[in-house]
Short mmCIF file of C-alpha atoms in Angstrom, two decimals:
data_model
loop_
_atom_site.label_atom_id
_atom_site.label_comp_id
_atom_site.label_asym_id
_atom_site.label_seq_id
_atom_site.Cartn_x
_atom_site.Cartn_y
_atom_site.Cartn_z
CA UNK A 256 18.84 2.18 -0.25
CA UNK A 257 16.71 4.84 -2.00
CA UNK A 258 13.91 6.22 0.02
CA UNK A 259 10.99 7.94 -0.24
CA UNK A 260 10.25 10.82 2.14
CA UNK A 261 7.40 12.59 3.17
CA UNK A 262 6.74 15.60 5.14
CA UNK A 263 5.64 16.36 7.69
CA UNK A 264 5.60 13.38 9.77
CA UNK A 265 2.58 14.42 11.76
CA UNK A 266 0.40 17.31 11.20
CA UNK A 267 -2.52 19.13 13.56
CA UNK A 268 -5.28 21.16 11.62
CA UNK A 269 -7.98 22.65 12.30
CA UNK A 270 -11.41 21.19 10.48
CA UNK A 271 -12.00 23.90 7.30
CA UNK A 272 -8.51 24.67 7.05
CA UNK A 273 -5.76 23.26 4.03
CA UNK A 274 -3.10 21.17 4.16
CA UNK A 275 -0.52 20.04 2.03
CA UNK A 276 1.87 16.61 2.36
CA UNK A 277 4.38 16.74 0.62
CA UNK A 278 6.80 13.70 -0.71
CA UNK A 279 9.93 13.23 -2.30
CA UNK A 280 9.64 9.49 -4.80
CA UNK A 281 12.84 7.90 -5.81
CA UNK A 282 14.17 9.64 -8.50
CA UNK A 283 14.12 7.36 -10.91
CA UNK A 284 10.91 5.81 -10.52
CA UNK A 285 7.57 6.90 -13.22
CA UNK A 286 4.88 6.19 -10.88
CA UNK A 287 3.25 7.69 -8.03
CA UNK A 288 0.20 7.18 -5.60
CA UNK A 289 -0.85 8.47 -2.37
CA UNK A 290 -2.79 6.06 -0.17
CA UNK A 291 -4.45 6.74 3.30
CA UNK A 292 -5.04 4.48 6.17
CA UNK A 293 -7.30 5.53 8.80
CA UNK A 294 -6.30 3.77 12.05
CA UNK A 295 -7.15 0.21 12.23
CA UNK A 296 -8.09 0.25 8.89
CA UNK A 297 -7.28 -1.23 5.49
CA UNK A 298 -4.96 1.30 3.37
CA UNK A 299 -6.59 2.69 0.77
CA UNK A 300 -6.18 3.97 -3.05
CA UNK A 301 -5.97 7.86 -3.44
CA UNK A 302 -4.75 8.38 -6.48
CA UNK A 303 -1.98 7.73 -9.05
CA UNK A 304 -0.11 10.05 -11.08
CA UNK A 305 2.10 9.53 -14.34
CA UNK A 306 3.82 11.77 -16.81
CA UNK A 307 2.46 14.77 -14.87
CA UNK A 308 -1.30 13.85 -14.94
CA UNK A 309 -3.52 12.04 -12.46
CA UNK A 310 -4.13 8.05 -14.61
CA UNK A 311 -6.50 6.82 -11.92
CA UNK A 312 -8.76 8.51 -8.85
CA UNK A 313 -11.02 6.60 -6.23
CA UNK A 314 -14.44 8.26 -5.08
CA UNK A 315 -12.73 9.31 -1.51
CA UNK A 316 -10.64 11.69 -4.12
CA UNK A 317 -13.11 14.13 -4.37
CA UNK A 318 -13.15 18.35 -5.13
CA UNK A 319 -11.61 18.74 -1.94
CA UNK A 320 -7.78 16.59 -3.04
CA UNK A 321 -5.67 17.66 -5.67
CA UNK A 322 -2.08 16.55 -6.58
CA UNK A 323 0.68 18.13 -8.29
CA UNK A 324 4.45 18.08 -9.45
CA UNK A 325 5.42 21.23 -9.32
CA UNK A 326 8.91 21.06 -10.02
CA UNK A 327 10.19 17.35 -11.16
CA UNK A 328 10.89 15.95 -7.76
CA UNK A 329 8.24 17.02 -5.01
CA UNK A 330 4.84 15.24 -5.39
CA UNK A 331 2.20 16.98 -3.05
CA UNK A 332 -1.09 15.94 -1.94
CA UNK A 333 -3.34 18.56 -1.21
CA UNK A 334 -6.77 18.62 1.28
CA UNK A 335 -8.36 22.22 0.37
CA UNK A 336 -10.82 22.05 3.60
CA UNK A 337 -10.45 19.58 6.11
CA UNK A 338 -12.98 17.30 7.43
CA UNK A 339 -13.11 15.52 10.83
CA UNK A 340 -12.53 12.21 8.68
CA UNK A 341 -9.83 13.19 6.57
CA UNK A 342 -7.41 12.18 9.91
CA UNK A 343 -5.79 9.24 9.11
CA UNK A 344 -2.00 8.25 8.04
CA UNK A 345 -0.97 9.11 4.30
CA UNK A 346 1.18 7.54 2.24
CA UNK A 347 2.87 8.46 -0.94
CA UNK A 348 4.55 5.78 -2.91
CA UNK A 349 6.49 5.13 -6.09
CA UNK A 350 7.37 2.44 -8.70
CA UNK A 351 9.83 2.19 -11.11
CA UNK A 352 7.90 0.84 -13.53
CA UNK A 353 4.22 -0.48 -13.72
CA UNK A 354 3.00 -4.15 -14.02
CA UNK A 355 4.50 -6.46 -11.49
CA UNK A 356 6.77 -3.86 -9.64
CA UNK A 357 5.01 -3.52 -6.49
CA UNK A 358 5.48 0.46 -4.55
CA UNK A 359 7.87 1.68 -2.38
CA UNK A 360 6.07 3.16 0.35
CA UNK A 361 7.15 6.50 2.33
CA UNK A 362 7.20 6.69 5.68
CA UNK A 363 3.68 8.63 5.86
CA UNK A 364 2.46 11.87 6.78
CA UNK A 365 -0.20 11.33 10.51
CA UNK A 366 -3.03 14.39 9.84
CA UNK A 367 -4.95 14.57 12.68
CA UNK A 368 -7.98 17.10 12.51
CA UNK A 369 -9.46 18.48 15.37
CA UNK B 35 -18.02 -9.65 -1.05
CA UNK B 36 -14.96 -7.75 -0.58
CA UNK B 37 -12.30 -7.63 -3.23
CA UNK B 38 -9.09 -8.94 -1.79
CA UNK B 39 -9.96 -11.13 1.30
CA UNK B 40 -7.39 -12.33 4.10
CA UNK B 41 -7.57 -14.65 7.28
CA UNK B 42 -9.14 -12.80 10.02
CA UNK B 43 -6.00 -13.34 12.41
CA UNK B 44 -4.65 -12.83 14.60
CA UNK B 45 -2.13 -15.75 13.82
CA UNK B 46 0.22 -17.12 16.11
CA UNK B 47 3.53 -19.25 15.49
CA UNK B 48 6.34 -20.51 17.38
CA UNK B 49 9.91 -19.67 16.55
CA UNK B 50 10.96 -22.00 13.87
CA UNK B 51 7.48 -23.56 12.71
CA UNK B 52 6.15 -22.21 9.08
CA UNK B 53 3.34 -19.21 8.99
CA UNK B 54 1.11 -19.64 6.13
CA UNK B 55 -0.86 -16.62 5.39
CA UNK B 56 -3.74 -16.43 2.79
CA UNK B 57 -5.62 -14.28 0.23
CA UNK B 58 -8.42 -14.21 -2.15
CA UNK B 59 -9.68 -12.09 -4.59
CA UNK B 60 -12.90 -11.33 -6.39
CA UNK B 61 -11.47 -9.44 -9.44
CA UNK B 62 -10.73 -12.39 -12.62
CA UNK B 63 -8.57 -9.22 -14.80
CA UNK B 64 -6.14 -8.76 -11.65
CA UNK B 65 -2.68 -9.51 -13.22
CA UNK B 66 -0.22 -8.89 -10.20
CA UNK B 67 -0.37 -9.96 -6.64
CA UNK B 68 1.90 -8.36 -3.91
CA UNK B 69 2.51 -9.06 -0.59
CA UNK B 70 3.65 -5.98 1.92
CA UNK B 71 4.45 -6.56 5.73
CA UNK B 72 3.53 -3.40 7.85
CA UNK B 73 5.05 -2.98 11.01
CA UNK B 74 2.72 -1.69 13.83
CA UNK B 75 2.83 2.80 13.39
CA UNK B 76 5.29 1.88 10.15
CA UNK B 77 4.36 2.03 6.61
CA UNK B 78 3.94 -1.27 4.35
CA UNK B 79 7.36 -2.66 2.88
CA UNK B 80 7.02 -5.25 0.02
CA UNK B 81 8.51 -8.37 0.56
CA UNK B 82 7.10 -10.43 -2.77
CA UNK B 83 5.63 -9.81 -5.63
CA UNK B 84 4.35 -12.25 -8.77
CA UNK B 85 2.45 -12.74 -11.65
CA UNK B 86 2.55 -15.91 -12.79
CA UNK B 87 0.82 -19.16 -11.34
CA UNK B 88 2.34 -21.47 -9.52
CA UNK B 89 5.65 -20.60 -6.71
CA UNK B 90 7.71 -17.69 -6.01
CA UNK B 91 10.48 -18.61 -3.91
CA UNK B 92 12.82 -15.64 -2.08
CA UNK B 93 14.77 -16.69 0.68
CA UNK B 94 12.52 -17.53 3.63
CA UNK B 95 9.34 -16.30 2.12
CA UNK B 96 7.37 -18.06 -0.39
CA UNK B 97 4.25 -16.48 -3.01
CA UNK B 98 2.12 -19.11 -4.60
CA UNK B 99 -0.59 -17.73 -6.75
CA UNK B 100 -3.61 -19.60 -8.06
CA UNK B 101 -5.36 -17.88 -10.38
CA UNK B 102 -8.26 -20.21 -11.65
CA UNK B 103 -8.96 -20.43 -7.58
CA UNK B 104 -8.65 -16.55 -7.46
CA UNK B 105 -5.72 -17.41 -4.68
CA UNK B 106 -2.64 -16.21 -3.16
CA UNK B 107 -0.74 -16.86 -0.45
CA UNK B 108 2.68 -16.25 1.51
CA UNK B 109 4.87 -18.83 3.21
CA UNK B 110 7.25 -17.61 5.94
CA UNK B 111 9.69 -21.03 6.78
CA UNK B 112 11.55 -20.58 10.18
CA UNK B 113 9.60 -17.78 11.42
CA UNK B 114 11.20 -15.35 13.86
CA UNK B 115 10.35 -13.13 16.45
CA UNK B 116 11.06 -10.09 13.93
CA UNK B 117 8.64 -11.37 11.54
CA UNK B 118 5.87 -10.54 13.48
CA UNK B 119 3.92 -8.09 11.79
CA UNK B 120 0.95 -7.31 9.28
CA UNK B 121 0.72 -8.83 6.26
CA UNK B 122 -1.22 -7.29 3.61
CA UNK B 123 -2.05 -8.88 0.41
CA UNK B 124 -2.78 -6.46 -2.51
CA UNK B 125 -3.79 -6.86 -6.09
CA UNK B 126 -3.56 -5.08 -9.24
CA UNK B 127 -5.51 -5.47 -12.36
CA UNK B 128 -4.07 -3.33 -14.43
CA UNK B 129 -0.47 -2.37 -15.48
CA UNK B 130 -0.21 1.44 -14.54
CA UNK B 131 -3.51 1.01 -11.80
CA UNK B 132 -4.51 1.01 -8.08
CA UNK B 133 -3.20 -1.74 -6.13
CA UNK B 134 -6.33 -3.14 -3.97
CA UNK B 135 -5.09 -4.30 -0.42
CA UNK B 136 -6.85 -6.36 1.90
CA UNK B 137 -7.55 -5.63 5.66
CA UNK B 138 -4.48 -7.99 6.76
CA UNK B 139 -3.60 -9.99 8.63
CA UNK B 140 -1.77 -10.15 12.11
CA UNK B 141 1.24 -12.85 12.56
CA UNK B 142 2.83 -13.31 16.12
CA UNK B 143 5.81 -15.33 16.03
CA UNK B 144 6.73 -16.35 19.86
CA UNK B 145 10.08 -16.97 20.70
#
């Protein structure tokens, strides 16, 4: 069954520094999203991205995220200077199509600031 | 008020009984409802999905959605062991948008 995969599986940064997560959706699918979920928490809407520009952002998207799809498969997510509350799980997802197709979820990225 | 609302949990079953698991929302223009389970350290996996009032049947699980009620839930008939999980509920309003999940909730299924 197609998958999506994310890397790395669990990072350690230092607070100030840059990260990227990185993600590989199913190929065939138009629609991507990163989520976070900060342990013991609800998962929450990042961002989602369509024909190689961001459709929708929520307010924890701030100057600090940025996605891209830099070369037709890789979707990245990245956190230009880390804050103590940026560690939490991330997920990317994809969907084939929008409306009722609900997302197929990778298997997350743990970032853990210290 | 929060948008998408679940039961507080934790909720326990025995092997074999039915788990009923419930959701509201506050948003009147969401047009698809989802259902993911989320294994403890694991990321969600969607189990149901609809859009329409009225049932949603697929295999062992069952969506009903109420929309003048603002409702949704999930039936799991003969639960097992291996069903015991999260559930999230999340909602969508528009086609392309955010999905909106809830803070879950917690089903034990003892054997």
């Amino acid at each position: 069954e197609p998958e999506v995969t994310q890397t790395p599986s669990h990072q350690v940064t230092q607070m100030g520094q840059e990260v990227i997560l990185r993600c590989v959706p199913i190929s065939n699918h138009l629609y991507f999203y990163w989520y976070r979920q900060i342990l013991g928490q609800k998962v929450e809407f990042l961002v989602s991205f369509y024909n190689n520009e961001i459709s929708e952002k929520s307010e924890i998207f701030d100057d600090q995220f940025s996605v891209e799809r830099p070369d037709g498969s890789n979707f990245t997510l990245k956190i230009r200077s880390t804050k103590l509350e940026d560690s939490a799980m991330y997920f990317c997802a994809s969907s084939v199509q929008a409306g009722s197709y609900g997302y197929t979820f990778g298997s997350g990225t743990r970032l853990t600031v210290v | 008020q929060k948008e998408v609302e679940q039961n507080s949990g934790p909720l326990s079953v025995p092997e074999g009984a039915i788990a009923s698991l419930n959701c509201t929302y506050s948003d009147r223009g969401s047009q698809s409802f989802f259902w993911y389970r989320q294994y403890s350290g694991k990321s969600p996996e969607l189990i149901m999905s609809i859009y329409s009032n009225g049932d949603k049947e697929d295999g062992r699980f069952t969506a009903q959605l109420n929309k003048a009620s603002q409702y949704v839930s999930l039936l799991i008939r003969d639960s097992q062991p291996s069903d015991s999980a999260t559930y999230l509920c999340a909602v969508r309003r528009t086609n392309a948008g955010k999905s909106t999940f809830g803070d879950g909730t917690t089903l034990t299924v003892k054997p």
